[in-house]
Short mmCIF file of C-alpha atoms and ligand atoms in Angstrom, two decimals:
data_model
loop_
_atom_site.label_atom_id
_atom_site.label_comp_id
_atom_site.label_asym_id
_atom_site.label_seq_id
_atom_site.Cartn_x
_atom_site.Cartn_y
_atom_site.Cartn_z
CA MET A 145 99.50 132.58 119.09
CA GLY A 146 96.13 133.38 120.80
CA GLU A 147 94.20 130.91 122.84
CA LYS A 148 95.38 127.32 123.12
CA LEU A 149 94.04 124.72 120.58
CA ARG A 150 91.82 122.24 122.26
CA VAL A 151 93.10 118.67 121.00
CA GLY A 152 91.39 115.14 121.21
CA LEU A 153 93.59 111.87 121.35
CA ILE A 154 92.48 108.97 119.44
CA GLY A 155 94.16 105.71 120.33
CA THR A 156 96.03 105.74 123.81
CA GLY A 157 98.60 102.74 122.74
CA ARG A 158 102.36 103.00 122.10
CA ILE A 159 102.26 106.16 119.71
CA GLY A 160 99.11 107.48 121.63
CA LEU A 161 101.47 107.91 124.68
CA VAL A 162 103.81 109.82 122.61
CA HIS A 163 101.36 112.10 121.12
CA ALA A 164 100.01 112.60 124.65
CA ILE A 165 103.37 113.63 125.96
CA SER A 166 103.98 115.98 123.18
CA ILE A 167 100.46 117.74 123.62
CA ASP A 168 101.34 118.11 127.39
CA GLU A 169 104.46 119.61 126.55
CA ASN A 170 103.39 122.27 123.80
CA LYS A 171 102.34 125.25 125.62
CA ASP A 172 100.05 126.35 122.53
CA CYS A 173 97.67 123.45 123.14
CA GLU A 174 96.03 121.30 125.63
CA LEU A 175 94.60 117.71 125.92
CA THR A 176 90.67 118.06 126.27
CA TYR A 177 89.44 114.54 125.24
CA VAL A 178 90.87 111.28 125.06
CA ALA A 179 89.19 108.40 123.29
CA ASP A 180 90.10 104.64 123.27
CA VAL A 181 87.94 101.88 122.73
CA PHE A 182 89.63 100.23 125.63
CA ILE A 183 88.49 102.67 128.17
CA ASP A 184 90.86 102.01 130.64
CA GLY A 185 93.56 103.28 128.15
CA ALA A 186 91.92 106.51 127.95
CA LYS A 187 91.52 106.84 131.59
CA LYS A 188 95.25 106.25 132.21
CA ILE A 189 96.21 108.87 129.69
CA SER A 190 93.34 111.46 131.06
CA GLU A 191 94.36 110.80 134.80
CA GLN A 192 98.26 112.04 133.61
CA PHE A 193 97.28 114.55 131.21
CA GLY A 194 93.78 115.58 131.68
CA GLY A 195 90.77 115.74 129.27
CA LYS A 196 87.33 113.90 129.16
CA VAL A 197 87.29 110.36 128.20
CA THR A 198 85.27 108.09 125.76
CA SER A 199 85.31 104.65 124.14
CA ASP A 200 83.86 106.25 120.96
CA PRO A 201 85.95 108.42 118.91
CA LEU A 202 83.25 109.83 116.87
CA GLU A 203 81.68 111.24 120.31
CA LEU A 204 85.10 113.13 120.51
CA ILE A 205 85.45 114.34 117.07
CA ASN A 206 81.36 115.49 117.17
CA SER A 207 81.85 116.97 120.73
CA GLY A 208 82.31 120.58 120.08
CA GLU A 209 85.06 120.56 122.51
CA VAL A 210 87.92 119.71 120.35
CA ASP A 211 89.53 121.79 117.43
CA ALA A 212 91.81 119.58 116.39
CA ILE A 213 92.42 115.46 116.87
CA VAL A 214 95.58 113.20 116.74
CA ILE A 215 94.94 109.76 115.59
CA GLY A 216 97.12 107.10 116.85
CA SER A 217 94.79 104.11 116.84
CA PRO A 218 95.29 101.22 114.15
CA THR A 219 95.72 101.75 110.74
CA PRO A 220 92.32 100.30 109.47
CA THR A 221 90.55 103.23 111.52
CA HIS A 222 92.44 106.24 110.05
CA ILE A 223 90.40 107.12 106.91
CA GLY A 224 86.98 107.04 108.65
CA LEU A 225 88.59 109.20 111.50
CA ILE A 226 89.83 111.75 109.12
CA ASP A 227 86.68 111.64 107.19
CA ALA A 228 84.74 112.25 109.94
CA ALA A 229 87.08 115.25 111.59
CA ILE A 230 86.92 116.79 108.05
CA ASP A 231 83.12 116.72 108.32
CA ALA A 232 83.06 118.32 111.69
CA GLY A 233 85.38 121.11 110.77
CA VAL A 234 88.17 119.54 113.05
CA HIS A 235 92.16 119.52 112.13
CA ALA A 236 93.47 116.10 112.19
CA LEU A 237 97.33 114.73 112.62
CA CYS A 238 97.04 110.97 111.61
CA GLU A 239 99.49 108.29 112.09
CA LYS A 240 101.15 106.80 109.17
CA PRO A 241 100.31 104.78 107.04
CA ILE A 242 96.74 106.42 105.93
CA ASP A 243 95.91 102.91 105.16
CA LEU A 244 97.06 99.77 103.65
CA ASP A 245 94.83 99.97 100.41
CA LEU A 246 95.67 102.57 97.88
CA LYS A 247 92.04 102.27 96.58
CA LYS A 248 90.51 103.32 99.69
CA VAL A 249 93.22 105.91 100.33
CA ASP A 250 92.37 107.45 96.77
CA ALA A 251 88.67 107.52 97.37
CA MET A 252 89.45 109.97 100.11
CA LEU A 253 92.04 111.76 98.20
CA GLU A 254 89.79 114.72 96.80
CA LYS A 255 87.88 115.12 99.88
CA ALA A 256 91.17 115.34 101.91
CA ASN A 257 93.13 118.01 99.38
CA SER A 258 90.18 120.31 99.48
CA ALA A 259 89.52 120.11 103.09
CA LYS A 260 89.16 123.38 104.70
CA THR A 261 90.62 122.11 107.98
CA ASN A 262 94.21 120.92 108.20
CA VAL A 263 94.90 117.10 107.49
CA SER A 264 98.67 115.97 108.34
CA LEU A 265 100.37 112.79 108.05
CA GLY A 266 102.70 111.46 111.08
CA PHE A 267 105.92 111.10 108.84
CA ASN A 268 107.91 112.39 112.08
CA ARG A 269 111.20 111.32 110.75
CA ARG A 270 111.25 114.52 108.66
CA PHE A 271 111.48 116.32 112.11
CA ASP A 272 114.51 114.58 113.16
CA PRO A 273 117.05 117.45 113.84
CA ASN A 274 119.85 115.25 112.20
CA PHE A 275 117.64 114.80 108.77
CA GLU A 276 115.90 118.11 109.14
CA SER A 277 119.42 119.75 109.21
CA ILE A 278 120.69 117.68 106.19
CA HIS A 279 117.48 118.58 104.19
CA GLN A 280 118.10 122.34 104.82
CA ARG A 281 121.89 122.07 103.82
CA VAL A 282 120.96 120.28 100.63
CA GLN A 283 118.39 122.94 99.88
CA ALA A 284 120.99 125.49 100.69
CA GLY A 285 123.33 124.11 98.04
CA GLU A 286 126.26 122.57 100.45
CA VAL A 287 126.50 119.44 98.47
CA GLY A 288 125.96 120.94 94.95
CA THR A 289 123.58 118.84 92.96
CA LEU A 290 122.35 116.21 94.89
CA GLU A 291 123.04 112.78 93.36
CA GLN A 292 122.74 110.05 95.53
CA LEU A 293 121.02 109.45 98.68
CA ILE A 294 121.19 106.42 101.23
CA ILE A 295 118.61 105.75 103.69
CA THR A 296 119.49 103.13 106.15
CA SER A 297 116.82 101.65 108.41
CA ARG A 298 117.41 98.65 110.29
CA ASP A 299 115.08 97.75 113.31
CA PRO A 300 116.78 96.03 116.35
CA GLY A 301 114.44 93.08 115.93
CA PRO A 302 111.33 91.99 114.30
CA ALA A 303 107.89 92.60 115.54
CA PRO A 304 105.97 89.86 116.72
CA ARG A 305 104.23 87.06 114.26
CA GLU A 306 100.54 88.77 114.94
CA TYR A 307 102.02 92.29 114.22
CA ILE A 308 103.40 90.92 110.84
CA ALA A 309 100.49 89.31 110.03
CA VAL A 310 98.22 92.34 110.00
CA SER A 311 101.37 95.22 109.00
CA GLY A 312 100.53 95.04 105.13
CA GLY A 313 104.19 93.92 104.61
CA ILE A 314 107.60 95.23 104.99
CA PHE A 315 107.29 97.95 102.41
CA ARG A 316 103.74 99.49 103.37
CA ASP A 317 104.53 99.17 107.19
CA MET A 318 108.51 99.90 107.52
CA THR A 319 109.73 101.30 104.11
CA ILE A 320 106.90 103.67 104.17
CA HIS A 321 108.87 105.90 106.58
CA ASP A 322 111.73 105.71 104.15
CA PHE A 323 109.50 106.68 100.99
CA ASP A 324 108.49 109.60 102.80
CA MET A 325 112.05 110.38 103.50
CA ALA A 326 113.24 109.70 99.81
CA ARG A 327 110.61 112.21 98.62
CA TYR A 328 111.37 114.70 101.30
CA PHE A 329 114.84 115.12 99.38
CA VAL A 330 113.47 114.19 96.10
CA PRO A 331 109.68 114.81 95.67
CA ASN A 332 109.32 113.51 92.19
CA ILE A 333 110.39 110.12 92.12
CA VAL A 334 109.99 108.00 88.33
CA GLU A 335 111.16 104.70 88.85
CA VAL A 336 111.19 102.08 91.59
CA THR A 337 113.38 98.83 91.60
CA ALA A 338 113.15 96.48 94.65
CA ARG A 339 114.44 93.17 96.22
CA GLY A 340 113.42 91.41 98.73
CA ALA A 341 114.88 88.52 100.78
CA ASN A 342 114.23 86.12 103.63
CA THR A 343 117.24 85.79 105.91
CA PHE A 344 116.40 84.97 109.12
CA CYS A 345 112.70 84.77 110.43
CA ASP A 346 110.77 81.87 109.56
CA TYR A 347 107.39 83.36 110.41
CA ILE A 348 107.79 86.60 108.29
CA LYS A 349 108.55 84.22 105.49
CA ASP A 350 105.40 82.19 106.29
CA GLU A 351 103.34 85.55 106.17
CA ASP A 352 104.32 85.73 102.51
CA ASP A 353 106.72 88.98 103.79
CA PHE A 354 110.45 89.83 103.55
CA ASP A 355 112.62 90.42 106.26
CA SER A 356 115.28 92.38 104.33
CA VAL A 357 114.75 94.78 101.48
CA ASN A 358 116.59 96.73 99.33
CA VAL A 359 115.00 99.73 97.02
CA VAL A 360 116.62 101.69 94.17
CA MET A 361 114.87 104.55 93.19
CA ARG A 362 115.20 107.37 90.09
CA GLY A 363 114.29 111.10 90.93
CA SER A 364 113.11 113.27 87.88
CA ASN A 365 116.64 114.80 87.91
CA ASP A 366 118.39 110.95 87.60
CA GLU A 367 119.29 111.15 91.57
CA LEU A 368 119.48 107.80 92.64
CA ILE A 369 118.19 106.97 95.95
CA THR A 370 118.93 103.41 97.99
CA ILE A 371 117.05 102.37 100.75
CA ILE A 372 118.35 99.40 103.09
CA ASN A 373 116.05 97.93 105.20
CA SER A 374 116.17 95.15 107.58
CA ARG A 375 113.88 93.49 110.28
CA HIS A 376 116.96 93.29 112.64
CA ALA A 377 120.00 94.39 113.49
CA ALA A 378 122.67 92.68 116.27
CA TYR A 379 124.17 96.21 117.17
CA GLY A 380 120.60 97.75 117.89
CA TYR A 381 118.24 100.26 115.94
CA ASP A 382 120.19 101.32 112.71
CA GLN A 383 118.98 104.98 111.36
CA ARG A 384 121.50 106.72 108.96
CA LEU A 385 121.23 108.91 106.16
CA GLU A 386 123.84 110.16 103.62
CA ALA A 387 123.21 112.78 100.80
CA PHE A 388 125.95 112.74 98.28
CA GLY A 389 126.43 115.57 95.60
CA SER A 390 128.77 117.22 93.30
CA LYS A 391 130.29 119.61 96.11
CA GLY A 392 130.37 116.88 98.85
CA MET A 393 128.28 114.65 101.19
CA LEU A 394 126.44 115.05 104.42
CA VAL A 395 126.07 112.43 106.69
CA ALA A 396 123.95 111.50 109.73
CA SER A 397 125.04 108.55 111.97
CA ASN A 398 123.62 106.67 114.58
CA LEU A 399 122.79 108.39 118.08
CA ALA A 400 123.71 106.94 121.56
CA LYS A 401 122.13 108.44 124.44
CA THR A 402 125.73 110.40 125.47
CA THR A 403 129.15 110.78 123.34
CA VAL A 404 131.13 109.31 125.98
CA ARG A 405 133.75 106.99 124.97
CA SER A 406 135.52 104.28 126.78
CA TYR A 407 139.21 103.62 126.39
CA THR A 408 140.59 100.65 128.16
CA ALA A 409 143.79 98.12 127.40
CA ASP A 410 141.21 96.34 125.53
CA HIS A 411 139.52 98.72 123.54
CA SER A 412 139.35 102.18 122.21
CA GLU A 413 136.49 104.73 121.36
CA GLN A 414 133.85 102.30 122.84
CA ARG A 415 130.40 104.02 122.98
CA GLU A 416 127.38 102.89 124.87
CA PRO A 417 124.51 101.17 122.41
CA TYR A 418 122.48 102.98 120.04
CA MET A 419 119.25 104.18 121.14
CA GLU A 420 116.79 101.41 121.63
CA PHE A 421 114.10 102.05 119.33
CA PHE A 422 111.82 104.49 117.76
CA LEU A 423 110.13 105.83 120.76
CA GLU A 424 113.90 107.05 122.16
CA ARG A 425 115.44 107.67 118.93
CA TYR A 426 112.92 109.54 117.31
CA ALA A 427 111.47 111.50 120.78
CA ILE A 428 112.32 114.78 119.89
CA SER A 429 110.90 114.27 116.03
CA TYR A 430 107.47 113.63 117.76
CA ARG A 431 107.60 116.66 119.69
CA SER A 432 108.61 118.95 116.67
CA GLU A 433 105.87 116.96 114.51
CA LEU A 434 102.99 118.08 116.73
CA ALA A 435 104.56 121.54 117.30
CA ARG A 436 104.55 122.32 113.54
CA PHE A 437 100.95 120.67 113.35
CA VAL A 438 99.86 123.23 115.88
CA GLU A 439 101.69 126.05 114.12
CA SER A 440 99.76 124.75 110.64
CA VAL A 441 96.34 125.02 112.43
CA LYS A 442 97.31 128.40 113.76
CA THR A 443 98.65 129.89 110.60
CA GLY A 444 96.39 128.08 107.76
CA LYS A 445 99.86 126.77 106.41
CA GLN A 446 100.67 123.23 105.68
CA LEU A 447 103.88 122.57 107.49
CA ASN A 448 103.28 118.77 107.98
CA PRO A 449 103.52 116.11 105.51
CA SER A 450 99.96 116.04 104.01
CA TYR A 451 97.28 113.41 102.98
CA ASP A 452 98.49 113.69 99.61
CA ASP A 453 102.37 112.81 100.74
CA GLY A 454 100.82 109.90 102.50
CA ARG A 455 99.12 108.64 99.48
CA GLN A 456 102.64 108.89 97.67
CA ALA A 457 104.43 107.18 100.08
CA LEU A 458 102.10 104.23 99.72
CA PHE A 459 101.72 104.43 96.28
CA LEU A 460 105.98 103.77 96.12
CA ALA A 461 105.55 101.09 98.76
CA GLU A 462 102.90 99.21 96.45
CA ALA A 463 105.33 99.78 93.32
CA ALA A 464 108.10 98.41 95.31
CA LEU A 465 106.27 95.46 96.26
CA GLU A 466 105.21 94.51 92.73
CA SER A 467 108.87 95.41 91.89
CA ALA A 468 110.00 92.79 94.39
CA LYS A 469 107.33 90.23 93.36
CA THR A 470 108.07 90.21 89.59
CA GLY A 471 111.64 91.39 89.46
CA LYS A 472 110.81 94.22 87.49
CA THR A 473 111.53 97.86 87.29
CA ILE A 474 108.60 99.83 87.81
CA LYS A 475 108.23 103.15 85.81
CA LEU A 476 105.90 105.58 87.33
N1 LIG B 131 105.22 107.44 113.34
C1 LIG B 131 105.66 106.24 113.92
O1 LIG B 131 107.08 106.21 114.53
C2 LIG B 131 104.77 105.30 114.42
C3 LIG B 131 104.94 104.18 115.61
C4 LIG B 131 104.30 103.34 116.04
C5 LIG B 131 103.16 103.33 115.49
N2 LIG B 131 102.57 103.95 114.42
C6 LIG B 131 101.07 103.89 113.91
O2 LIG B 131 100.51 104.36 115.07
C7 LIG B 131 98.89 103.56 114.69
C8 LIG B 131 99.02 102.96 116.40
O3 LIG B 131 100.09 101.90 116.42
P1 LIG B 131 100.57 101.55 117.95
O4 LIG B 131 101.83 100.75 117.72
O5 LIG B 131 100.29 102.60 118.77
O6 LIG B 131 99.50 100.56 118.25
P2 LIG B 131 98.87 99.72 119.82
O7 LIG B 131 98.09 98.70 119.60
O8 LIG B 131 100.11 100.31 120.50
O9 LIG B 131 97.65 101.03 120.11
C9 LIG B 131 96.62 101.36 119.43
C10 LIG B 131 95.29 102.06 120.34
O10 LIG B 131 94.09 102.05 119.73
C11 LIG B 131 93.05 101.83 120.45
N3 LIG B 131 92.15 101.33 119.41
C12 LIG B 131 91.72 100.23 118.57
N4 LIG B 131 90.66 100.48 118.04
C13 LIG B 131 90.44 102.16 118.35
C14 LIG B 131 89.37 102.65 117.66
N5 LIG B 131 88.61 102.35 116.70
N6 LIG B 131 89.19 103.84 118.44
C15 LIG B 131 89.96 104.07 119.01
N7 LIG B 131 90.93 103.60 119.72
C16 LIG B 131 91.17 102.57 119.16
C17 LIG B 131 93.56 100.14 121.12
O11 LIG B 131 92.80 99.92 122.10
C18 LIG B 131 94.91 100.62 121.49
O12 LIG B 131 95.13 101.46 122.73
C19 LIG B 131 99.42 102.76 113.77
O13 LIG B 131 98.62 103.12 112.45
C20 LIG B 131 100.62 102.65 113.63
O14 LIG B 131 101.34 102.32 112.44
C21 LIG B 131 103.36 105.21 113.82
#
């Protein structure tokens, strides 16, 4: 590859820091600009990884000093920033979800689809080495015809009430990753049935949201996809995948930091707890996601999930919510 890609980072919170590290570690790009309305956040990232700072993301986008941006600011800012990036001829990797409102997402769909610049969505789990490996092996026919896919995704504990209140609900906020994972394996989903429950968290119920959901979806080749979500798990962050087909099954289990097992008079095969949460469990996937985005920009290929993939995941989230609220199966 030729010159380094000049990357601007917008938003320097939890996920912003992850992206700053990825940009810093990637030899094909450099962090040239950092924006956050909370200027001290931008300064902190800039001191560590370089780049100019501003409190105005539009100043960054229109500076002529960035070829690409990574958007890690809150969800309601995403569409406006993607829009501004396309107008400025700047490539954009935007965090999920695009927005909580499908109508707003649809209003930008044509512009995003026909943009001359790259527009990518941050569904990082596609780049998890375990899930990516299963995907490649399913594509190569190792399990024969894919018949059933089971995606288990449970957080270690519920987000605070303030987060839940503006999250858009579990389907748009949490299951959205699993809807994208489902589409990674089965791009064409024709039916959604979802059930939600309030099993343990009063404030989630008070916010008219579920703390526990199961979704069953049907693919166009009659594949059955099951998604299992909970906002808590007593044993830690639970992220597993099972692809079952006519010739066998591929399974990705939970990860711990090491594979060391302990054997004593009281227990056998005891391991340390699973990796704490998404920052640890999916660390490699964020690096690979950024690397793939840089490669997309350099080669002109769409190697990451697209705006349209972001739209499809949100569409499935809306269908699941409707199904859970009405008790009906939604045909797409
Ligand atoms: N892919 C993933 O695994 C993953 C994980 C966490 C969060 N996210 C997504 O990333 C986004 C941010 O989440 P977070 O947890 O990092 O939030 P956060 O609150 O930790 O950080 C957001 C940052 O954006 C800044 N900000 C607010 N408004 C801004 C604006 N208009 N312009 C520039 N900066 C602005 C805030 O000051 C803050 O520093 C959300 O859309 C979320 O859904 C994705």
